[in-house]
CSV table of C-alpha atoms and ligand atoms in Angstrom, one decimal:
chain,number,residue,atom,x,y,z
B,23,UNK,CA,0.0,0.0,0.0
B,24,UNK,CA,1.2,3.6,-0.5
B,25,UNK,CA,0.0,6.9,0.7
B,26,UNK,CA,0.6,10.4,0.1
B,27,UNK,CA,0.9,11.4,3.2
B,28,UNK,CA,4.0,11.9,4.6
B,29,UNK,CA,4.5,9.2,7.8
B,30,UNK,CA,7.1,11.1,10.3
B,31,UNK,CA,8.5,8.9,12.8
B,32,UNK,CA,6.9,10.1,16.1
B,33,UNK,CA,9.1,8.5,19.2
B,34,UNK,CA,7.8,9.4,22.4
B,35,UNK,CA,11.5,9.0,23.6
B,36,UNK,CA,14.8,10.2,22.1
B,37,UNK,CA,15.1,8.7,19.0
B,38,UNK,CA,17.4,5.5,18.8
B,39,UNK,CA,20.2,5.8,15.8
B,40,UNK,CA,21.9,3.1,14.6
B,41,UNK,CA,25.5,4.4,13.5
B,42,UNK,CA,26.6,1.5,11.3
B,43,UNK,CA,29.8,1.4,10.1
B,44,UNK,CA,33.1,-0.3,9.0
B,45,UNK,CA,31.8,-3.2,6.1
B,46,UNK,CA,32.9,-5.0,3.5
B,47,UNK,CA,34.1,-2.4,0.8
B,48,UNK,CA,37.6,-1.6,0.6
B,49,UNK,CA,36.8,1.5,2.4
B,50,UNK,CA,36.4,-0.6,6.3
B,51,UNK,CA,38.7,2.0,7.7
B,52,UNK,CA,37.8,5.2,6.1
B,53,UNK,CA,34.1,4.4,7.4
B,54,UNK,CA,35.8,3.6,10.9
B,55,UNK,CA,36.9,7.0,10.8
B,56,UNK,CA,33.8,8.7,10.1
B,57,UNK,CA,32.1,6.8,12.8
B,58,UNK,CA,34.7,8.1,15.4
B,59,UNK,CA,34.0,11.8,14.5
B,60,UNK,CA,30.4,11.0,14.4
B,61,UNK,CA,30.3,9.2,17.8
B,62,UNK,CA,32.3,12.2,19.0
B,63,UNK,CA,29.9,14.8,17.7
B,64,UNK,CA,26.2,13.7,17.2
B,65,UNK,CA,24.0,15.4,20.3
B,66,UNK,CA,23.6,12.3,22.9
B,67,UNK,CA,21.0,14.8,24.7
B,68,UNK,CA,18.8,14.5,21.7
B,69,UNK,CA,19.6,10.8,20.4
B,70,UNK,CA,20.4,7.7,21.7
B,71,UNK,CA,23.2,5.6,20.1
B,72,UNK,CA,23.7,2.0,19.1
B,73,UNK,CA,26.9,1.7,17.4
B,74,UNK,CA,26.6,-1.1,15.2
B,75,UNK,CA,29.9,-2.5,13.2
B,76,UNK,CA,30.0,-4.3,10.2
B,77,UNK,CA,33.4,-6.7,10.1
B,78,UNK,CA,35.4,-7.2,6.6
B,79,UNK,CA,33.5,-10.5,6.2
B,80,UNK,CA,30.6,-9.1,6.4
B,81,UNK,CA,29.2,-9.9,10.2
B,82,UNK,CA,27.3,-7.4,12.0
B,83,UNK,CA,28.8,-6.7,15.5
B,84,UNK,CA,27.6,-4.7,18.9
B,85,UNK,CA,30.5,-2.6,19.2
B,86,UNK,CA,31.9,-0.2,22.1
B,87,UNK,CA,30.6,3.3,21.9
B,88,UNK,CA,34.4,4.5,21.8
B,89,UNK,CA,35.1,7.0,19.0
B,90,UNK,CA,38.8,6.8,19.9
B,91,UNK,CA,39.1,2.7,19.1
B,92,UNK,CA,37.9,4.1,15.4
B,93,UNK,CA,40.3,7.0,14.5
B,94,UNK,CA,42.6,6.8,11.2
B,95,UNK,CA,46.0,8.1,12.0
B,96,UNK,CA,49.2,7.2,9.7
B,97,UNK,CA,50.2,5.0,12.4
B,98,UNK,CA,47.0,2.7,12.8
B,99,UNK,CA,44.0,1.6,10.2
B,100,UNK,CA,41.1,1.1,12.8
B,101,UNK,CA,38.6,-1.5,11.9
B,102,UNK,CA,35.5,-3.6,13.3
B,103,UNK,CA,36.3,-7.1,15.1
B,104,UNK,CA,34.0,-9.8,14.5
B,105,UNK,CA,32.5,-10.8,17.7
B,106,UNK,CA,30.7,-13.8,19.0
B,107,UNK,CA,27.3,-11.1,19.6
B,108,UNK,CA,26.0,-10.6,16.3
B,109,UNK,CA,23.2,-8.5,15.6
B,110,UNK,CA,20.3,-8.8,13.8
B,111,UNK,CA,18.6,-5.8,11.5
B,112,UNK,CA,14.4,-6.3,11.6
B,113,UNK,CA,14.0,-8.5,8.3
B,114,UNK,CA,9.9,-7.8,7.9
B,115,UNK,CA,7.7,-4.6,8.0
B,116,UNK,CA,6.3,-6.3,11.9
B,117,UNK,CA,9.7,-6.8,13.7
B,118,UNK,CA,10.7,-3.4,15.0
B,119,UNK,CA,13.4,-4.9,17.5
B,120,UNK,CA,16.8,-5.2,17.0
B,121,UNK,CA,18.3,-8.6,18.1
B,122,UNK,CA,21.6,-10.0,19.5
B,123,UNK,CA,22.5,-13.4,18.9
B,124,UNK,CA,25.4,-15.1,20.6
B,125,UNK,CA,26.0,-19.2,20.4
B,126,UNK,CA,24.4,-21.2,23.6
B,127,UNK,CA,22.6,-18.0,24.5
B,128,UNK,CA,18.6,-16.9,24.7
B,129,UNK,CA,18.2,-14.2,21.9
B,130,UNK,CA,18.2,-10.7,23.6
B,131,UNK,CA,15.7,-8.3,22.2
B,132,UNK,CA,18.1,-4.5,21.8
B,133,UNK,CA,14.5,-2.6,21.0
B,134,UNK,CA,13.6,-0.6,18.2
B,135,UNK,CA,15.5,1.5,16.1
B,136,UNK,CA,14.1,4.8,14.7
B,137,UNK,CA,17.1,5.7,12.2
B,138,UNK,CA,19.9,4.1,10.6
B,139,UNK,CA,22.9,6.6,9.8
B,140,UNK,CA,24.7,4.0,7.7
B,141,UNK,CA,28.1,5.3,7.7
B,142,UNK,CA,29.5,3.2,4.9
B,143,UNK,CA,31.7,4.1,2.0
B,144,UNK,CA,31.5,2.2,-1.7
B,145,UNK,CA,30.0,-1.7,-2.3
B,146,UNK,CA,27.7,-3.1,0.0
B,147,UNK,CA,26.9,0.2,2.4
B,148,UNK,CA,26.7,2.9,-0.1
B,149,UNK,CA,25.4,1.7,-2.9
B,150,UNK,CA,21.7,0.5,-2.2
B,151,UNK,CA,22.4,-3.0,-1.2
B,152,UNK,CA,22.2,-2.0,2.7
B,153,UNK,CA,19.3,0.7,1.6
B,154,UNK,CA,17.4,-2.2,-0.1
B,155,UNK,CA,17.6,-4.1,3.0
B,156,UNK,CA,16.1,-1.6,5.5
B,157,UNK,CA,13.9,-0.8,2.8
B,158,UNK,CA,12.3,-4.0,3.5
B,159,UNK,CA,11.1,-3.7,7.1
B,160,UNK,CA,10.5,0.2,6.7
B,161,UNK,CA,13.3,1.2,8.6
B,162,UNK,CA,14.1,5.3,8.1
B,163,UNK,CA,17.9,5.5,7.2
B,164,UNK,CA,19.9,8.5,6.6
B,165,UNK,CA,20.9,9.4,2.5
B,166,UNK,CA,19.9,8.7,-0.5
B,167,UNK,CA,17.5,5.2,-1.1
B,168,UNK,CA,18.5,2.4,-3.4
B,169,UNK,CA,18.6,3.3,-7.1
B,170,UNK,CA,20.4,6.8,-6.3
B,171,UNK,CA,22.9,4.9,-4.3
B,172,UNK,CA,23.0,2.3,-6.7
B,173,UNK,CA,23.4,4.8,-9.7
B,174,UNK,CA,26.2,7.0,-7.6
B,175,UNK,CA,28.0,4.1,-7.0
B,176,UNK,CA,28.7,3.3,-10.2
B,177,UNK,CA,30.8,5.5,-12.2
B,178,UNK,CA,29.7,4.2,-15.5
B,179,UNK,CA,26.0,4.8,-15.0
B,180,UNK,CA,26.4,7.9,-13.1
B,181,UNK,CA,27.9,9.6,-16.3
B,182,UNK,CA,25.0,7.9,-18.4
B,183,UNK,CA,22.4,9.8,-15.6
B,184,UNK,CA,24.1,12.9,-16.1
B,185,UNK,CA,25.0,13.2,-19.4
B,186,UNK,CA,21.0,12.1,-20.0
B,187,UNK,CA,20.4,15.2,-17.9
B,188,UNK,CA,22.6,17.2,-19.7
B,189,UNK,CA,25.0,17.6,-16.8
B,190,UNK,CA,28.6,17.7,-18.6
B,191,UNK,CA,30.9,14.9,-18.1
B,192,UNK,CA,34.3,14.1,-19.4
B,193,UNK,CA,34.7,11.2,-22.2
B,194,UNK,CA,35.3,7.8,-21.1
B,195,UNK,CA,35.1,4.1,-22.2
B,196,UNK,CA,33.9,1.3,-20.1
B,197,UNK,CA,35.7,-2.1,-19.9
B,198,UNK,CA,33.0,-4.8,-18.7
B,199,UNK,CA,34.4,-7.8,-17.4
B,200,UNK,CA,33.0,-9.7,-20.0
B,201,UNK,CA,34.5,-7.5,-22.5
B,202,UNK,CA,37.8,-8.0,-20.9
B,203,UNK,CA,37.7,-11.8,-20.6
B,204,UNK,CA,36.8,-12.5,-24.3
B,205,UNK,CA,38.8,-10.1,-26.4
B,206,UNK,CA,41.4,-8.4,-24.2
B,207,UNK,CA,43.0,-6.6,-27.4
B,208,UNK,CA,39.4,-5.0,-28.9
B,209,UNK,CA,39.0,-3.8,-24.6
B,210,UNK,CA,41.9,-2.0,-25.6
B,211,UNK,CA,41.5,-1.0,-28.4
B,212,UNK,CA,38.0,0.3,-27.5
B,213,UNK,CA,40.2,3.2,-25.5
B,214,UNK,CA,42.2,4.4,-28.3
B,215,UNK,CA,39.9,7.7,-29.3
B,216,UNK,CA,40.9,9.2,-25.7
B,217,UNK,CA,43.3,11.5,-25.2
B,218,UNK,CA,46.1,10.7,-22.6
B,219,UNK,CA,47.1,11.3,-19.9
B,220,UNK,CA,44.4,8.6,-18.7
B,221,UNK,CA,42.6,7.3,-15.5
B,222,UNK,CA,41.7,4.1,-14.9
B,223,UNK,CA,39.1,3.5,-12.1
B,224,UNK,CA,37.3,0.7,-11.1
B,225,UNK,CA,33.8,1.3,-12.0
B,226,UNK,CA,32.4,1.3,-7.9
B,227,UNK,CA,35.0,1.9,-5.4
B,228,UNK,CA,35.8,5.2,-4.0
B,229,UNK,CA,39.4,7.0,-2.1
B,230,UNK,CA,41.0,6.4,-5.2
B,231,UNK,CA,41.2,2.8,-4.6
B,232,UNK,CA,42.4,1.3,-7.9
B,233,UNK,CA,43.1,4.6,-9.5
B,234,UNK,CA,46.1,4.9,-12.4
B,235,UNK,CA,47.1,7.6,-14.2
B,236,UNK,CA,48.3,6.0,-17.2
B,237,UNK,CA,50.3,8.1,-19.4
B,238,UNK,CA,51.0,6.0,-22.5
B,239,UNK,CA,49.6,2.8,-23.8
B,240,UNK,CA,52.0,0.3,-22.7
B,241,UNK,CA,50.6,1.3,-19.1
B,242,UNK,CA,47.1,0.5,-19.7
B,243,UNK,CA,46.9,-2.9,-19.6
B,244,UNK,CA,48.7,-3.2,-16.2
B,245,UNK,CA,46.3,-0.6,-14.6
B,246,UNK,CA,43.0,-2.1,-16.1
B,247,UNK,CA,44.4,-5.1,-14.3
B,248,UNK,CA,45.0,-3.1,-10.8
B,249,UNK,CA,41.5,-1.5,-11.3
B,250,UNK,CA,40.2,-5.0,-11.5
B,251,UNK,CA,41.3,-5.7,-8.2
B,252,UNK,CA,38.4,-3.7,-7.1
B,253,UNK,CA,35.8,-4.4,-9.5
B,254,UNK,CA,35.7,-6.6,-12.5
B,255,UNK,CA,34.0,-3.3,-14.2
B,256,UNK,CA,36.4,-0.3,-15.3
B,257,UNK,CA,36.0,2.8,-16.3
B,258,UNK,CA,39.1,4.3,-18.7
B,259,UNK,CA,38.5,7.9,-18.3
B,260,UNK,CA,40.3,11.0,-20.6
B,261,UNK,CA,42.6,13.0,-18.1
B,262,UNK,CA,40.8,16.4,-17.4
B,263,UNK,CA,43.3,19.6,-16.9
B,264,UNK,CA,41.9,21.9,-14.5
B,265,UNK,CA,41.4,22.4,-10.9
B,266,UNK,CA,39.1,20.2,-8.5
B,267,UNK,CA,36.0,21.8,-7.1
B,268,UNK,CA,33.6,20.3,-4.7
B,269,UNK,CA,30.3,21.2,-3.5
B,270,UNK,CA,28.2,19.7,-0.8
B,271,UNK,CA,24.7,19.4,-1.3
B,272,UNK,CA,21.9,18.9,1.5
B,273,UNK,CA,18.3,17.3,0.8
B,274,UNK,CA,15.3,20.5,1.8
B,275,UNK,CA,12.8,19.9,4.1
B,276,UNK,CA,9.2,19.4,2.4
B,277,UNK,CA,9.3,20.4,-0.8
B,278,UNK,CA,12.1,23.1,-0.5
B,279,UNK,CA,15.0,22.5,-3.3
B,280,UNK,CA,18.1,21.2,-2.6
B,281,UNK,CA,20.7,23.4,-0.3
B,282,UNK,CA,23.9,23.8,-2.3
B,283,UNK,CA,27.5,24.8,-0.1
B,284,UNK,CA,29.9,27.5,-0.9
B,285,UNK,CA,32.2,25.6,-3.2
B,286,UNK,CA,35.5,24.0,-2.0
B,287,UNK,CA,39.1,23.6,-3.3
B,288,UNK,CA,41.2,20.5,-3.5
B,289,UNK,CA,44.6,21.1,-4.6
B,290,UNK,CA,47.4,18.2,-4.5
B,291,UNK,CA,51.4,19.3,-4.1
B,292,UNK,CA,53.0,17.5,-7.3
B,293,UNK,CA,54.5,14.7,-5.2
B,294,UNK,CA,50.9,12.9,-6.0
B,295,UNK,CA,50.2,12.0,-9.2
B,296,UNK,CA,46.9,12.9,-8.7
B,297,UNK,CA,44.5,13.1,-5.2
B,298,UNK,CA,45.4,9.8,-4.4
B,299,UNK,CA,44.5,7.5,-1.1
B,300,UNK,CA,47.6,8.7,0.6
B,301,UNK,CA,46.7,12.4,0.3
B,302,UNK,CA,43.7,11.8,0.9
B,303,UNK,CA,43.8,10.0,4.2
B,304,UNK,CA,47.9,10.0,5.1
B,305,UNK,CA,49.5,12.8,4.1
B,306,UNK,CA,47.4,15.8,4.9
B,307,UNK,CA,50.0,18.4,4.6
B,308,UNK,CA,50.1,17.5,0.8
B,309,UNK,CA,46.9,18.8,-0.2
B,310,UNK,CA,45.4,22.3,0.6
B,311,UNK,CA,41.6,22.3,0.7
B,312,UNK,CA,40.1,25.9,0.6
B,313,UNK,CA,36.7,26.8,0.9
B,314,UNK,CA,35.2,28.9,-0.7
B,315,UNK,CA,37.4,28.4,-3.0
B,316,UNK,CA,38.8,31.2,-4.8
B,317,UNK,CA,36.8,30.9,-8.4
B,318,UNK,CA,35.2,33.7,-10.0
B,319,UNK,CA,31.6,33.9,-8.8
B,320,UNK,CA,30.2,32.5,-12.1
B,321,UNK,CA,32.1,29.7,-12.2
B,322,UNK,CA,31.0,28.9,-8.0
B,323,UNK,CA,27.4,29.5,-9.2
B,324,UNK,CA,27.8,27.1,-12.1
B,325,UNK,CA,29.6,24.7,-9.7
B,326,UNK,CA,26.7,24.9,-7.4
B,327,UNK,CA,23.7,24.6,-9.9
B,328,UNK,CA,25.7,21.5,-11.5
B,329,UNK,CA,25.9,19.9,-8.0
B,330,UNK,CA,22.5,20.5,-7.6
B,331,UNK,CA,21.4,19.3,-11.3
B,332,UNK,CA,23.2,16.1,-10.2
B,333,UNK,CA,21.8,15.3,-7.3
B,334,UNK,CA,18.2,15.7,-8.8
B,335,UNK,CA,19.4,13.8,-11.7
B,336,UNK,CA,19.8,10.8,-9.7
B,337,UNK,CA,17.0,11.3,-7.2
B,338,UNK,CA,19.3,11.8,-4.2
B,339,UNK,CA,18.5,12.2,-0.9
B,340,UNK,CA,20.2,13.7,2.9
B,341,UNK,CA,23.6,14.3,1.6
B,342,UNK,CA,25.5,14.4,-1.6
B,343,UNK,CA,29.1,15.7,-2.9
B,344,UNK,CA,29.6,17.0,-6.2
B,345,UNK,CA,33.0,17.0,-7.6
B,346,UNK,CA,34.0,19.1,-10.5
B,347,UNK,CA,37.0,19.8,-12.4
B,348,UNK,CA,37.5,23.8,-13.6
B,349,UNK,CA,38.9,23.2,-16.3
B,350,UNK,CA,42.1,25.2,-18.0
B,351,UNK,CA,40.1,26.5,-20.7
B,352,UNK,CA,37.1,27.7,-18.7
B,353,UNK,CA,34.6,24.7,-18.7
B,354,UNK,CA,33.0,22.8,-15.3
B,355,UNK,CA,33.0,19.6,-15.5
B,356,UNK,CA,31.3,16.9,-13.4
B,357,UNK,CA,33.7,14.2,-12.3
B,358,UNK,CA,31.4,12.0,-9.6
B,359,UNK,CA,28.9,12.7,-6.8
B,360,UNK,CA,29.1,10.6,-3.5
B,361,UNK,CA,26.3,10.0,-2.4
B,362,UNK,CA,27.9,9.1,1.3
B,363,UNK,CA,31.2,11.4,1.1
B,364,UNK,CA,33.7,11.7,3.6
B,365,UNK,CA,32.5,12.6,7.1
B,366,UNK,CA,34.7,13.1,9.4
B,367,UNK,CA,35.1,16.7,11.0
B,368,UNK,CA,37.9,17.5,8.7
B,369,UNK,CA,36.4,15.9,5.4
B,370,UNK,CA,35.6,18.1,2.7
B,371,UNK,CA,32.1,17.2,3.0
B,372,UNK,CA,31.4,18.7,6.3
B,373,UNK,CA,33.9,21.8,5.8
B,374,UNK,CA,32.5,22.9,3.0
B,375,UNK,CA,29.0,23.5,5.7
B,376,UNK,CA,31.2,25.2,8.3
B,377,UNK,CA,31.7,27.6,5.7
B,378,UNK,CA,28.2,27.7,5.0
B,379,UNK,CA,27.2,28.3,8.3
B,380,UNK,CA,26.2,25.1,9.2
B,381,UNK,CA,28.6,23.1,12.1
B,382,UNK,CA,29.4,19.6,12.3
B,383,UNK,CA,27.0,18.3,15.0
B,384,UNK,CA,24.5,20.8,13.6
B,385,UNK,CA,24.7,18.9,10.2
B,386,UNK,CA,24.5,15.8,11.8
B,387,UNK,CA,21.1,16.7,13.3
B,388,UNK,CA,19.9,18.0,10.0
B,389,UNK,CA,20.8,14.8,8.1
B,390,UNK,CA,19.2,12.8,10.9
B,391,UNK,CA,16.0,14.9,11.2
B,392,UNK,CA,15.7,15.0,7.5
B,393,UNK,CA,15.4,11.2,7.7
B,394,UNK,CA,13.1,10.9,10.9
B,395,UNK,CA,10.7,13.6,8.2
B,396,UNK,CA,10.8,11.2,5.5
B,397,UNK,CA,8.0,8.8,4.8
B,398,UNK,CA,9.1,5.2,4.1
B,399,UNK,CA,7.7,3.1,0.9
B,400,UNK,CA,8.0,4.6,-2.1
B,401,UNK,CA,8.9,8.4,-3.0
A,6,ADP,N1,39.4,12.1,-15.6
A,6,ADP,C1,40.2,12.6,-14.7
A,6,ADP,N2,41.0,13.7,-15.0
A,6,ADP,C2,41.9,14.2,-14.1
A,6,ADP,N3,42.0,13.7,-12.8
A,6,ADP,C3,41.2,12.7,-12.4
A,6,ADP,C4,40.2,12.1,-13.3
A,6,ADP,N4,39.6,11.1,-12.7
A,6,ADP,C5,40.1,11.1,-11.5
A,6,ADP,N5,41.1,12.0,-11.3
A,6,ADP,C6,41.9,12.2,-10.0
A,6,ADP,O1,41.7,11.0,-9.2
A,6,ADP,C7,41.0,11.4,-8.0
A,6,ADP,C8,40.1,10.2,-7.6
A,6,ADP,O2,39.2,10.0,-8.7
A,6,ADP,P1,37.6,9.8,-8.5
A,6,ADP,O3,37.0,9.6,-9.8
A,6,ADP,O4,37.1,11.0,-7.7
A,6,ADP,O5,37.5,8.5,-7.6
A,6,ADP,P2,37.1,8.2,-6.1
A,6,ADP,O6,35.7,7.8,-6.1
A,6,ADP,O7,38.0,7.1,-5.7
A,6,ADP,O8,37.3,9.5,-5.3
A,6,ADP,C9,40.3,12.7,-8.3
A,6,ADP,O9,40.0,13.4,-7.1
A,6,ADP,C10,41.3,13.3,-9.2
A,6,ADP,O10,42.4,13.8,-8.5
A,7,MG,MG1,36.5,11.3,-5.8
């Protein structure tokens, strides 16, 4: 059954929030990370917590409600143990109870959760698979729903959204596994009308996981390889010149359009290649981020109705980041959207608000009352 009414969660107590974090993607410790600022910041007069980790294999853990166990430093990568208390998500629209389950013990009911803020970066968290499944017992959840986080995910159909949209993108080629397990030499060959230098991506992964610049074509083969490591789908992109410019975009509230950020500045010292995993996680003095960053106004407002474009394309909602390359003769660009970006109080995501006039645990409680507001079921 659907309605047009709008349903809002009504709690009679604090509301309950699931912060669920860590998983399976390549990204376990970056979402560690966000969790730790987010256990640090989110307004524990207002909500009541249940950190909930997701192990590398996949098992979903009770964890400690320690922000400092979960912090990224050069020295340590943080990540979720699997435990012998596993928890259980509600699997129908009647259960409303969360449930630990621990061998030779009576399952223990953990109550009902109002919100799920699903913390998770690339496959399996951010890419509708964990949206799909709280879909199914009509549980809210912070961010976009399942076909905009399957579409953001993936680099290939992104571009088909926006180019459909007539959001400008950068030319590309896509090597399908398929393609590359039959005919290896017409997958190449099939990249020959791009311009180098190249980038070769796997088609859903994220913090430049996978990511080659490849600057001539006895490189290429090697990288599709390395890309493949992360997903048997790539993505050979033509290298954009130009400068990287991010916006952050936040869902309205009723039927309000999209808020759009003062627009933010990434720019890489030459020792990377490009903005690569170690700058973006490691080596922090290697990259200046700015924000706003210092564009002539038409190019900001053309960032920021892009970034909002692209986040209607797709049917986003919550949170989004738009990143755009300025390019040397003028142009925007889009490069991706995220539809679960970086979140920890020094991400980019989250900055680019500060600037805005919107704090960290203030955007927190938008993003979680903007997802208490929404009605389940189709939208
Ligand atoms: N087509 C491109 N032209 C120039 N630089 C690129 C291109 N694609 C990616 N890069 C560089 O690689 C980084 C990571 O690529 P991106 O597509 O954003 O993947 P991820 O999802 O891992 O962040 C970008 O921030 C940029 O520095
Ligand atoms: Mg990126």
């Amino acid at each position: 059954m659907t309605t047009d009414q709008p349903q809002p969660a009504q709690p009679s107590r604090r509301p309950r929030v699931a912060i669920v974090f860590g998983g399976r993607s390549s990204e376990h410790a970056v979402s560690c990370a966000t969790a730790a600022g987010v256990l640090r910041a989110i307004d524990r007069s207002k909500y009541d917590i249940v950190p909930i980790g997701i192990s590398r294999d996949g098992q979903w853990v009770l964890t400690e409600d320690d922000p400092s166990r979960f912090e990224l430093t050069a020295g340590r990568t943080p990540e979720v143990e699997s435990s012998a208390a596993h928890v259980v998500l509600p699997l129908s629209t009647r259960e409303t109870s969360l449930t630990v389950l621990e061998a030779g013990q009576p399952p223990q009911e953990l109550g009902q959760v109002d919100v799920v803020f699903p913390l998770l970066h690339g496959p399996f968290g951010e890419d509708g698979t964990l949206q799909g499944f709280l879909e199914m017992s009509d549980v809210r959840y912070v961010g976009s729903g399942v076909l905009a986080s399957a579409a953001g995910m993936d680099k290939h159909y992104m571009k088909v959204v926006f180019a459909g949209h007539g959001i400008p993108v950068g030319p590309y080629a896509v090597i399908t596994d398929r393609a590359w397990r039959s005919d290896r030499a017409a997958a190449l060959a099939s990249c020959e009308g791009l311009r180098y230098p190249l980038f070769v991506k796997p088609a859903r992964a994220g913090s430049s996981m996978g990511i080659t610049k490849v600057e001539s074509p006895t490189e290429l083969e090697a990288a599709v390889e390395t890309a493949r490591e992360h997903d048997p789908k790539v993505l050979v992109e033509e290298g954009i010149a130009g400068r990287e410019i991010e916006c952050a975009v936040l869902e309205g509230h009723g039927t309000d359009a999209p808020r759009t950020s003062q627009v933010g500045e990434i720019a890489v010292h030459d020792n990377h290649a490009f903005y690569d995993f170690e700058a973006k996680y490691l080596a922090e003095a290697d990259v200046d981020l700015s924000c706003p960053a210092d564009v002539p106004p038409e190019i900001s407002d053309e960032v920021r109705r892009l970034a909002a474009a692209a986040f209607e394309s797709l049917g986003c909602e919550g949170l989004a980041r738009v990143d755009c390359f300025y390019t040397e003769d003028g142009r925007v660009l889009v490069n991706e959207i995220n539809t679960m970006p970086g979140f920890t109080p020094t991400s980019m995501y989250p900055r680019m608000w500060a600037a805005t006039g919107l704090t960290y645990p203030e955007l927190i409680d938008e993003l979680l009352e903007l997802a208490l507001e929404r009605r389940t079921g189709l939208r």
